[in-house]
mmCIF file of C-alpha atoms in Angstrom:
data_model
loop_
_atom_site.group_PDB
_atom_site.id
_atom_site.type_symbol
_atom_site.label_atom_id
_atom_site.label_comp_id
_atom_site.label_asym_id
_atom_site.label_seq_id
_atom_site.Cartn_x
_atom_site.Cartn_y
_atom_site.Cartn_z
ATOM 1 C CA MET R 1 12.378 -5.380 20.336
ATOM 2 C CA LYS R 2 9.586 -3.527 18.776
ATOM 3 C CA HIS R 3 9.033 -2.434 15.025
ATOM 4 C CA ILE R 4 8.256 1.023 14.028
ATOM 5 C CA SER R 5 7.155 1.288 10.994
ATOM 6 C CA ILE R 6 6.119 5.605 9.838
ATOM 7 C CA LEU R 7 5.355 6.904 6.149
ATOM 8 C CA ILE R 8 6.985 9.677 5.084
ATOM 9 C CA LYS R 9 5.863 12.078 2.504
ATOM 10 C CA PRO R 10 9.203 13.997 0.879
ATOM 11 C CA ALA R 11 7.790 15.575 -1.678
ATOM 12 C CA SER R 12 4.154 16.358 -0.251
ATOM 13 C CA ALA R 13 1.083 16.489 -2.870
ATOM 14 C CA GLN R 14 3.298 17.141 -5.707
ATOM 15 C CA CYS R 15 3.655 14.708 -8.565
ATOM 16 C CA ASN R 16 4.981 14.828 -12.538
ATOM 17 C CA ILE R 17 1.820 12.740 -13.420
ATOM 18 C CA ARG R 18 -2.022 13.418 -12.955
ATOM 19 C CA CYS R 19 -3.899 10.375 -12.165
ATOM 20 C CA LYS R 20 -7.566 10.859 -12.146
ATOM 21 C CA TYR R 21 -8.243 8.300 -9.435
ATOM 22 C CA CYS R 22 -5.230 10.006 -7.651
ATOM 23 C CA PHE R 23 -6.578 9.880 -3.636
ATOM 24 C CA TYR R 24 -4.422 12.461 -2.247
ATOM 25 C CA ALA R 25 -4.484 15.107 -4.411
ATOM 26 C CA ASP R 26 -8.148 14.948 -3.012
ATOM 27 C CA ILE R 27 -7.076 14.451 0.262
ATOM 28 C CA SER R 28 -3.907 17.645 -0.395
ATOM 29 C CA SER R 29 -6.627 19.995 -2.205
ATOM 30 C CA LEU R 30 -9.445 19.733 1.096
ATOM 31 C CA ARG R 31 -6.071 21.127 3.559
ATOM 32 C CA ASP R 32 -5.619 24.774 4.252
ATOM 33 C CA VAL R 33 -1.910 24.522 2.711
ATOM 34 C CA ARG R 34 -2.287 21.751 -0.718
ATOM 35 C CA SER R 35 1.446 21.625 -1.149
ATOM 36 C CA TYR R 36 4.454 21.563 0.985
ATOM 37 C CA GLY R 37 7.032 21.573 -0.919
ATOM 38 C CA LYS R 38 9.778 19.552 -0.211
ATOM 39 C CA MET R 39 10.746 18.690 3.003
ATOM 40 C CA LYS R 40 14.166 21.290 4.153
ATOM 41 C CA ASN R 41 16.875 19.340 5.524
ATOM 42 C CA GLU R 42 16.907 20.842 9.128
ATOM 43 C CA THR R 43 13.581 18.742 8.769
ATOM 44 C CA THR R 44 14.800 16.195 7.823
ATOM 45 C CA GLU R 45 17.771 16.166 10.460
ATOM 46 C CA LYS R 46 15.403 16.682 13.323
ATOM 47 C CA MET R 47 12.765 13.225 11.656
ATOM 48 C CA ILE R 48 15.661 10.877 11.756
ATOM 49 C CA ALA R 49 16.478 12.280 15.468
ATOM 50 C CA ASN R 50 12.879 12.505 16.939
ATOM 51 C CA ILE R 51 11.956 9.050 15.419
ATOM 52 C CA TYR R 52 15.146 7.452 16.639
ATOM 53 C CA LEU R 53 14.397 9.262 20.535
ATOM 54 C CA ASP R 54 11.909 6.603 21.126
ATOM 55 C CA LEU R 55 13.843 3.493 19.826
ATOM 56 C CA ALA R 56 15.976 1.307 21.514
ATOM 57 C CA ASP R 57 18.229 -1.379 20.635
ATOM 58 C CA GLY R 58 17.515 -4.687 19.053
ATOM 59 C CA ASP R 59 14.109 -2.987 17.281
ATOM 60 C CA GLU R 60 13.614 -3.195 13.981
ATOM 61 C CA LEU R 61 12.405 0.521 12.102
ATOM 62 C CA THR R 62 10.400 1.216 8.300
ATOM 63 C CA LEU R 63 10.464 3.957 6.857
ATOM 64 C CA ALA R 64 8.199 3.701 3.605
ATOM 65 C CA PHE R 65 8.349 6.768 1.495
ATOM 66 C CA GLN R 66 5.379 8.027 -0.463
ATOM 67 C CA GLY R 67 3.468 10.646 -1.919
ATOM 68 C CA GLY R 68 2.578 12.369 -4.530
ATOM 69 C CA GLU R 69 5.570 11.118 -5.922
ATOM 70 C CA PRO R 70 8.147 10.901 -3.316
ATOM 71 C CA THR R 71 11.225 10.730 -6.037
ATOM 72 C CA LEU R 72 10.392 14.372 -6.816
ATOM 73 C CA ALA R 73 12.464 15.018 -3.630
ATOM 74 C CA GLY R 74 15.291 13.861 -5.086
ATOM 75 C CA LEU R 75 17.773 11.173 -5.260
ATOM 76 C CA ALA R 76 20.682 13.424 -3.223
ATOM 77 C CA TYR R 77 17.508 13.833 -0.273
ATOM 78 C CA PHE R 78 17.409 10.711 -0.349
ATOM 79 C CA GLU R 79 21.614 9.844 -0.557
ATOM 80 C CA ARG R 80 21.543 12.500 2.741
ATOM 81 C CA LEU R 81 18.288 10.683 4.670
ATOM 82 C CA VAL R 82 20.332 6.986 4.845
ATOM 83 C CA LYS R 83 23.561 8.692 5.087
ATOM 84 C CA LEU R 84 21.601 10.277 8.114
ATOM 85 C CA VAL R 85 20.304 7.002 9.554
ATOM 86 C CA GLU R 86 23.846 5.525 9.807
ATOM 87 C CA GLN R 87 25.086 7.707 11.850
ATOM 88 C CA GLN R 88 22.687 7.295 14.236
ATOM 89 C CA SER R 89 24.041 5.452 17.882
ATOM 90 C CA LYS R 90 21.032 2.814 18.171
ATOM 91 C CA ARG R 91 21.811 -0.143 16.829
ATOM 92 C CA VAL R 92 18.574 -0.777 14.910
ATOM 93 C CA THR R 93 17.641 -2.400 11.472
ATOM 94 C CA VAL R 94 16.840 -0.215 8.849
ATOM 95 C CA HIS R 95 14.151 -1.217 6.513
ATOM 96 C CA TYR R 96 13.635 1.199 3.394
ATOM 97 C CA ALA R 97 10.699 1.615 1.189
ATOM 98 C CA ILE R 98 9.369 3.738 -1.571
ATOM 99 C CA GLN R 99 5.658 4.186 -4.046
ATOM 100 C CA THR R 100 7.206 5.351 -7.882
ATOM 101 C CA ASN R 101 5.164 5.726 -10.736
ATOM 102 C CA GLY R 102 7.965 4.959 -12.252
ATOM 103 C CA MET R 103 8.591 7.467 -14.518
ATOM 104 C CA VAL R 104 11.665 9.123 -13.164
ATOM 105 C CA ILE R 105 13.620 6.210 -12.717
ATOM 106 C CA ASN R 106 17.258 4.979 -14.348
ATOM 107 C CA GLU R 107 20.417 3.113 -13.621
ATOM 108 C CA ARG R 108 21.130 5.855 -11.279
ATOM 109 C CA TRP R 109 17.950 5.069 -9.208
ATOM 110 C CA CYS R 110 18.245 1.677 -9.419
ATOM 111 C CA ARG R 111 22.141 1.636 -7.877
ATOM 112 C CA PHE R 112 21.067 2.925 -4.495
ATOM 113 C CA LEU R 113 17.829 1.583 -4.436
ATOM 114 C CA LYS R 114 20.231 -1.801 -4.359
ATOM 115 C CA ARG R 115 22.842 -0.814 -2.855
ATOM 116 C CA HIS R 116 21.031 -0.530 0.620
ATOM 117 C CA ASP R 117 18.013 -3.302 -0.369
ATOM 118 C CA PHE R 118 15.328 -0.606 -0.688
ATOM 119 C CA LEU R 119 11.276 -2.971 -1.736
ATOM 120 C CA VAL R 120 10.036 -0.785 -4.808
ATOM 121 C CA GLY R 121 6.225 -0.350 -5.133
ATOM 122 C CA LEU R 122 5.845 0.388 -9.118
ATOM 123 C CA SER R 123 2.936 1.314 -9.922
ATOM 124 C CA ILE R 124 0.689 -0.588 -13.154
ATOM 125 C CA ASP R 125 -2.701 -0.742 -13.695
ATOM 126 C CA GLY R 126 -2.884 -3.889 -15.523
ATOM 127 C CA SER R 127 -2.263 -3.200 -20.004
ATOM 128 C CA SER R 128 -1.810 -0.973 -20.974
ATOM 129 C CA THR R 129 -6.019 0.156 -21.622
ATOM 130 C CA TYR R 130 -6.384 0.214 -18.979
ATOM 131 C CA HIS R 131 -3.823 1.689 -16.686
ATOM 132 C CA ASP R 132 -2.398 4.703 -19.893
ATOM 133 C CA LEU R 133 -6.955 5.623 -18.580
ATOM 134 C CA ASN R 134 -6.600 7.019 -15.848
ATOM 135 C CA ARG R 135 -2.822 7.370 -15.256
ATOM 136 C CA LEU R 136 -2.388 10.535 -17.587
ATOM 137 C CA ASP R 137 1.310 12.263 -17.759
ATOM 138 C CA THR R 138 1.081 16.344 -17.949
ATOM 139 C CA LYS R 139 0.527 16.096 -20.876
ATOM 140 C CA GLY R 140 -2.139 13.852 -21.092
ATOM 141 C CA ARG R 141 -0.297 11.598 -22.699
ATOM 142 C CA GLY R 142 -0.719 7.384 -21.331
ATOM 143 C CA THR R 143 2.529 6.171 -18.913
ATOM 144 C CA TYR R 144 2.529 2.408 -19.694
ATOM 145 C CA HIS R 145 5.186 1.939 -21.959
ATOM 146 C CA ARG R 146 7.492 4.738 -19.690
ATOM 147 C CA VAL R 147 6.887 2.891 -16.482
ATOM 148 C CA LEU R 148 7.856 -0.979 -18.740
ATOM 149 C CA ILE R 149 11.082 0.950 -18.766
ATOM 150 C CA THR R 150 11.196 1.062 -15.298
ATOM 151 C CA LYS R 151 9.894 -2.123 -14.372
ATOM 152 C CA LYS R 152 12.887 -3.716 -17.673
ATOM 153 C CA LEU R 153 15.636 -1.851 -14.598
ATOM 154 C CA PHE R 154 14.792 -2.880 -11.936
ATOM 155 C CA ASP R 155 14.410 -7.122 -13.596
ATOM 156 C CA GLU R 156 18.303 -5.891 -14.469
ATOM 157 C CA PHE R 157 19.048 -4.513 -11.011
ATOM 158 C CA GLN R 158 17.360 -7.085 -9.383
ATOM 159 C CA ILE R 159 15.938 -5.436 -7.380
ATOM 160 C CA ASP R 160 13.263 -6.859 -4.622
ATOM 161 C CA TYR R 161 9.901 -4.613 -6.296
ATOM 162 C CA ASN R 162 5.953 -5.579 -6.255
ATOM 163 C CA VAL R 163 2.781 -3.996 -8.314
ATOM 164 C CA LEU R 164 0.461 -1.432 -6.872
ATOM 165 C CA CYS R 165 -2.417 -2.038 -8.683
ATOM 166 C CA VAL R 166 -5.228 -0.100 -9.062
ATOM 167 C CA LEU R 167 -8.381 -1.401 -9.064
ATOM 168 C CA THR R 168 -10.804 0.167 -11.277
ATOM 169 C CA ASN R 169 -14.532 -0.277 -11.217
ATOM 170 C CA GLN R 170 -13.430 -1.046 -14.991
ATOM 171 C CA LEU R 171 -10.559 -2.785 -14.129
ATOM 172 C CA ALA R 172 -12.497 -5.210 -11.947
ATOM 173 C CA LYS R 173 -14.587 -6.395 -14.478
ATOM 174 C CA GLU R 174 -11.203 -8.070 -16.558
ATOM 175 C CA ALA R 175 -9.977 -10.320 -13.408
ATOM 176 C CA LYS R 176 -8.550 -12.728 -16.484
ATOM 177 C CA LYS R 177 -7.000 -10.538 -18.370
ATOM 178 C CA VAL R 178 -5.456 -9.018 -14.924
ATOM 179 C CA PHE R 179 -3.626 -12.658 -14.279
ATOM 180 C CA ARG R 180 -2.972 -13.016 -17.387
ATOM 181 C CA PHE R 181 -1.141 -9.415 -17.421
ATOM 182 C CA LEU R 182 0.505 -10.620 -13.835
ATOM 183 C CA GLN R 183 1.441 -14.387 -16.137
ATOM 184 C CA ASP R 184 3.016 -12.663 -18.766
ATOM 185 C CA GLN R 185 5.165 -10.135 -17.588
ATOM 186 C CA GLN R 186 6.829 -12.677 -14.882
ATOM 187 C CA ILE R 187 4.849 -10.057 -11.177
ATOM 188 C CA HIS R 188 5.664 -12.893 -8.502
ATOM 189 C CA PHE R 189 4.504 -10.271 -6.073
ATOM 190 C CA VAL R 190 0.783 -7.186 -6.481
ATOM 191 C CA GLN R 191 -1.301 -5.174 -4.595
ATOM 192 C CA LEU R 192 -4.864 -5.017 -6.074
ATOM 193 C CA ILE R 193 -5.502 -1.031 -4.510
ATOM 194 C CA PRO R 194 -9.800 -0.463 -4.023
ATOM 195 C CA CYS R 195 -10.210 2.917 -5.668
ATOM 196 C CA LEU R 196 -11.828 4.764 -3.949
ATOM 197 C CA ASP R 197 -14.393 7.849 -4.086
ATOM 198 C CA GLU R 198 -13.287 11.493 -3.317
ATOM 199 C CA LEU R 199 -13.753 11.533 0.657
ATOM 200 C CA HIS R 200 -16.606 13.951 0.795
ATOM 201 C CA ALA R 201 -18.255 13.379 -3.003
ATOM 202 C CA ASP R 202 -21.306 13.974 -4.145
ATOM 203 C CA GLU R 203 -21.996 11.914 -6.569
ATOM 204 C CA LYS R 204 -20.222 8.558 -7.251
ATOM 205 C CA SER R 205 -17.284 8.894 -9.420
ATOM 206 C CA SER R 206 -17.922 6.290 -12.597
ATOM 207 C CA TYR R 207 -14.253 4.845 -12.164
ATOM 208 C CA VAL R 208 -14.621 3.656 -7.982
ATOM 209 C CA LEU R 209 -15.032 0.758 -6.975
ATOM 210 C CA SER R 210 -18.222 -1.377 -5.748
ATOM 211 C CA PRO R 211 -17.954 -4.113 -3.477
ATOM 212 C CA GLN R 212 -20.509 -6.003 -6.128
ATOM 213 C CA ARG R 213 -17.961 -5.501 -8.869
ATOM 214 C CA PHE R 214 -14.410 -5.963 -5.764
ATOM 215 C CA ALA R 215 -16.596 -9.164 -5.246
ATOM 216 C CA SER R 216 -17.174 -11.375 -8.757
ATOM 217 C CA PHE R 217 -13.723 -9.739 -9.667
ATOM 218 C CA TYR R 218 -12.158 -11.276 -6.770
ATOM 219 C CA GLN R 219 -14.226 -14.417 -6.599
ATOM 220 C CA GLN R 220 -12.720 -14.731 -10.691
ATOM 221 C CA LEU R 221 -9.486 -14.276 -9.811
ATOM 222 C CA PHE R 222 -9.592 -16.444 -7.079
ATOM 223 C CA LYS R 223 -10.250 -19.106 -8.612
ATOM 224 C CA LEU R 224 -7.493 -18.488 -11.521
ATOM 225 C CA TRP R 225 -4.746 -18.183 -8.572
ATOM 226 C CA LEU R 226 -5.610 -21.103 -6.471
ATOM 227 C CA LYS R 227 -5.625 -23.288 -9.819
ATOM 228 C CA GLU R 228 -1.838 -21.789 -10.612
ATOM 229 C CA LEU R 229 -1.430 -22.712 -7.427
ATOM 230 C CA GLU R 230 -2.080 -25.805 -7.426
ATOM 231 C CA ASN R 231 -0.359 -27.071 -10.444
ATOM 232 C CA GLY R 232 3.040 -25.328 -8.183
ATOM 233 C CA LYS R 233 2.775 -22.020 -9.447
ATOM 234 C CA TYR R 234 2.313 -19.539 -7.116
ATOM 235 C CA ILE R 235 2.363 -14.978 -7.135
ATOM 236 C CA SER R 236 2.002 -13.271 -4.258
ATOM 237 C CA ILE R 237 -0.888 -10.985 -3.518
ATOM 238 C CA LYS R 238 -1.331 -9.240 -0.308
ATOM 239 C CA LEU R 239 -5.149 -9.414 -0.103
ATOM 240 C CA PHE R 240 -5.098 -13.523 -0.038
ATOM 241 C CA ASP R 241 -1.629 -13.156 1.825
ATOM 242 C CA ASP R 242 -2.972 -11.330 4.487
ATOM 243 C CA LEU R 243 -6.676 -13.507 4.325
ATOM 244 C CA VAL R 244 -4.674 -17.157 4.671
ATOM 245 C CA TYR R 245 -2.446 -15.539 7.554
ATOM 246 C CA LEU R 246 -5.951 -13.967 9.119
ATOM 247 C CA PHE R 247 -7.962 -17.198 8.802
ATOM 248 C CA ALA R 248 -5.023 -20.118 10.079
ATOM 249 C CA ASN R 249 -2.873 -18.163 12.166
ATOM 250 C CA LYS R 250 -4.643 -16.139 13.704
ATOM 251 C CA GLN R 251 -2.058 -12.650 12.475
ATOM 252 C CA VAL R 252 -3.189 -10.073 11.165
ATOM 253 C CA ASN R 253 -0.590 -8.099 8.825
ATOM 254 C CA ALA R 254 -3.059 -5.622 6.847
ATOM 255 C CA CYS R 255 -4.298 -1.853 9.290
ATOM 256 C CA GLY R 256 -8.110 -2.331 8.751
ATOM 257 C CA LEU R 257 -8.622 -6.349 8.061
ATOM 258 C CA ILE R 258 -10.365 -6.163 11.070
ATOM 259 C CA GLY R 259 -11.525 -3.015 11.626
ATOM 260 C CA ASN R 260 -9.634 -1.376 14.219
ATOM 261 C CA CYS R 261 -7.356 0.694 12.657
ATOM 262 C CA GLN R 262 -3.820 1.366 13.586
ATOM 263 C CA ILE R 263 -1.379 4.420 13.661
ATOM 264 C CA GLN R 264 0.721 4.562 10.275
ATOM 265 C CA TYR R 265 2.947 7.498 11.400
ATOM 266 C CA VAL R 266 2.169 9.510 7.994
ATOM 267 C CA ILE R 267 4.884 11.868 8.105
ATOM 268 C CA GLU R 268 4.267 15.465 5.864
ATOM 269 C CA ALA R 269 7.180 17.388 4.816
ATOM 270 C CA ASP R 270 6.346 20.207 6.669
ATOM 271 C CA GLY R 271 6.958 17.158 9.237
ATOM 272 C CA SER R 272 3.634 17.663 10.819
ATOM 273 C CA VAL R 273 2.449 13.844 11.412
ATOM 274 C CA TYR R 274 -0.641 12.326 11.293
ATOM 275 C CA PRO R 275 -2.906 8.785 11.934
ATOM 276 C CA CYS R 276 -3.512 7.041 8.129
ATOM 277 C CA ASP R 277 -2.656 8.406 4.920
ATOM 278 C CA PHE R 278 -6.047 8.553 4.639
ATOM 279 C CA TYR R 279 -6.813 11.119 6.977
ATOM 280 C CA VAL R 280 -3.919 13.490 5.855
ATOM 281 C CA LEU R 281 -5.855 16.530 6.859
ATOM 282 C CA ASP R 282 -5.884 19.235 9.327
ATOM 283 C CA GLU R 283 -7.990 18.325 11.693
ATOM 284 C CA TYR R 284 -6.768 15.263 12.142
ATOM 285 C CA ARG R 285 -2.833 16.813 13.170
ATOM 286 C CA MET R 286 -1.036 14.585 15.211
ATOM 287 C CA GLY R 287 1.495 17.275 15.097
ATOM 288 C CA PHE R 288 5.445 18.100 14.605
ATOM 289 C CA ILE R 289 8.252 15.178 14.395
ATOM 290 C CA GLN R 290 10.430 18.458 14.759
ATOM 291 C CA ASP R 291 9.046 19.103 18.940
ATOM 292 C CA LYS R 292 8.152 15.724 19.378
ATOM 293 C CA GLY R 293 9.009 11.623 19.602
ATOM 294 C CA LEU R 294 7.155 9.290 18.082
ATOM 295 C CA LYS R 295 6.052 8.314 22.247
ATOM 296 C CA GLU R 296 4.157 11.366 22.700
ATOM 297 C CA LEU R 297 2.601 11.943 19.346
ATOM 298 C CA PHE R 298 0.771 8.652 19.924
ATOM 299 C CA GLN R 299 -0.288 10.452 23.589
ATOM 300 C CA GLN R 300 -2.104 12.814 21.732
ATOM 301 C CA THR R 301 -5.626 13.279 22.258
ATOM 302 C CA ILE R 302 -6.137 13.442 17.820
ATOM 303 C CA THR R 303 -4.910 9.786 18.226
ATOM 304 C CA ARG R 304 -7.129 8.669 21.236
ATOM 305 C CA ASP R 305 -9.868 10.263 19.396
ATOM 306 C CA PHE R 306 -8.955 8.851 16.104
ATOM 307 C CA LEU R 307 -8.051 5.037 17.528
ATOM 308 C CA CYS R 308 -11.318 5.974 18.830
ATOM 309 C CA GLU R 309 -13.784 6.265 15.894
ATOM 310 C CA LYS R 310 -15.735 3.164 14.670
ATOM 311 C CA PRO R 311 -17.023 1.734 11.187
ATOM 312 C CA LYS R 312 -20.435 2.289 11.600
ATOM 313 C CA ILE R 313 -21.866 -2.091 11.909
ATOM 314 C CA SER R 314 -24.911 -2.631 9.315
ATOM 315 C CA SER R 315 -27.597 -5.024 10.183
ATOM 316 C CA LEU R 316 -26.072 -7.171 7.514
ATOM 317 C CA CYS R 317 -22.603 -7.896 10.141
ATOM 318 C CA LEU R 318 -25.004 -8.573 13.298
ATOM 319 C CA ASN R 319 -25.660 -12.458 12.311
ATOM 320 C CA CYS R 320 -22.363 -11.861 9.431
ATOM 321 C CA PRO R 321 -20.233 -15.964 10.229
ATOM 322 C CA PHE R 322 -17.379 -13.356 9.181
ATOM 323 C CA LYS R 323 -18.420 -10.420 12.290
ATOM 324 C CA HIS R 324 -15.317 -11.437 15.100
ATOM 325 C CA TYR R 325 -12.677 -12.207 11.957
ATOM 326 C CA CYS R 326 -14.000 -8.209 9.941
ATOM 327 C CA GLY R 327 -15.232 -5.744 12.348
ATOM 328 C CA GLY R 328 -16.858 -3.420 9.509
ATOM 329 C CA GLY R 329 -13.220 -3.631 8.252
ATOM 330 C CA CYS R 330 -11.232 -0.346 7.211
ATOM 331 C CA LYS R 331 -14.276 2.718 7.147
ATOM 332 C CA ARG R 332 -12.433 3.908 4.389
ATOM 333 C CA MET R 333 -12.576 1.396 2.462
ATOM 334 C CA LYS R 334 -16.668 0.615 3.735
ATOM 335 C CA ASP R 335 -18.223 1.889 0.804
ATOM 336 C CA VAL R 336 -15.836 -0.200 -2.311
ATOM 337 C CA ILE R 337 -15.496 -3.989 -0.400
ATOM 338 C CA TYR R 338 -17.877 -4.033 2.049
ATOM 339 C CA VAL R 339 -21.926 -3.227 2.492
ATOM 340 C CA ASP R 340 -23.365 -1.362 -0.141
ATOM 341 C CA GLU R 341 -25.665 1.510 0.423
ATOM 342 C CA GLN R 342 -28.775 -0.916 0.662
ATOM 343 C CA TYR R 343 -27.261 -2.708 2.552
ATOM 344 C CA GLU R 344 -28.615 -5.329 0.412
ATOM 345 C CA PHE R 345 -25.352 -6.762 0.200
ATOM 346 C CA CYS R 346 -21.194 -7.274 0.962
ATOM 347 C CA GLY R 347 -18.660 -7.788 -1.551
ATOM 348 C CA TYR R 348 -16.193 -9.084 1.528
ATOM 349 C CA GLN R 349 -18.875 -11.307 2.828
ATOM 350 C CA MET R 350 -19.001 -13.452 -0.428
ATOM 351 C CA LEU R 351 -15.455 -13.182 -0.341
ATOM 352 C CA LEU R 352 -14.913 -15.666 2.583
ATOM 353 C CA ASN R 353 -17.459 -16.694 1.030
ATOM 354 C CA THR R 354 -15.443 -18.226 -1.140
ATOM 355 C CA LEU R 355 -12.391 -18.417 -0.226
ATOM 356 C CA VAL R 356 -12.611 -19.886 4.006
ATOM 357 C CA PRO R 357 -13.558 -23.065 2.755
ATOM 358 C CA LYS R 358 -10.418 -23.899 0.558
ATOM 359 C CA LEU R 359 -7.957 -23.184 3.475
ATOM 360 C CA PRO R 360 -6.603 -25.854 3.701
ATOM 361 C CA ALA R 361 -5.821 -26.360 -0.263
ATOM 362 C CA ILE R 362 -4.445 -23.598 -0.559
ATOM 363 C CA ILE R 363 -2.072 -23.857 2.657
ATOM 364 C CA ASP R 364 -0.994 -28.011 1.299
ATOM 365 C CA SER R 365 -0.779 -25.565 -2.030
ATOM 366 C CA LEU R 366 1.555 -22.989 -0.455
ATOM 367 C CA GLU R 367 3.426 -26.091 1.882
ATOM 368 C CA GLN R 368 4.505 -28.398 -0.671
ATOM 369 C CA PHE R 369 5.671 -25.268 -2.998
ATOM 370 C CA LYS R 370 8.243 -23.872 -0.261
ATOM 371 C CA HIS R 371 9.402 -27.475 -0.446
ATOM 372 C CA GLN R 372 10.356 -26.941 -4.404
ATOM 373 C CA GLN R 373 11.329 -24.299 -3.302
ATOM 374 C CA ARG R 374 14.800 -25.397 -0.396
ATOM 375 C CA LEU R 375 15.162 -28.326 -3.460
ATOM 376 C CA ILE R 376 15.888 -25.548 -6.008
ATOM 377 C CA LYS R 377 18.041 -22.899 -3.569
ATOM 378 C CA LYS R 378 19.569 -26.639 -2.240
ATOM 379 C CA GLY R 379 20.235 -28.455 -5.672
#
């Protein structure tokens, strides 16, 4: 039995807001074709057929949708895709996920998402001050108020969602405010996404995270998070969860966490397939899902070359006590999380120096929390 995860961009790079830091706007601008528009019905049909080509009874499949803004493909697109999946003869357990800015979500969308058990990633950058600084609509207005309306809809329809928060250089100064926002909005699951610079930037942008700011933010956040956990209150912060699984169970739950790239199978709207969402570039195109199944795409020379590309290891890494767990980390994140330009400081090492000694306390508190939750369910 195998579990395959695929990231689909049904509306390509199209988006209905203009985030200042959008990494995909940068990536798509470096291609011969900036946006492939909306995925055609014929492409969708062949995509599902060829995804199932290499699946067998008992396998699991996760179809995640991203953009740009994937909801711009239209609700009818998703309804048709789900029907195509349901028509497949192989007994495969399918999980759905979608990442959205929340701008077009209404009750009809919510009924669909709930009916098909979509896990939703909703983008909110903390408080209105920081969200509206970068996440603007096409007229230059902030979008915070509209996103909170969508969050309220998700709560009303009991849709499973987590919050995706881009950790900019500015927001990383406000660990206490971020944590208070999570508490006030009763957000139980959050992924903080390090803000990247443009791929070939000549000068560093003001909103781009640095290893120093990353370490400072997460060290403060960790203290707040652990205190709440020890008091029986748990907020799932993805990086902390990933690190606990890694160090306690030797379980890798995130791509690039130990320095090894994985093939993500990112499918653009024209059917072209790429190994990673950070590298949806012409030179990394593995082929087209209309022409090849996943197994054949995996065997392409471009795929092997991508997997063999390793981040450059600095001299600071050689004597690091965590080098076997890190392996240099994600090559696209190296400038914002790991070793700084002077090769004198590693933000990731600093965080691990704070978190790892506390692992026994974390695990004990997590076990107590899980026990309490089981008692609540029984009661």
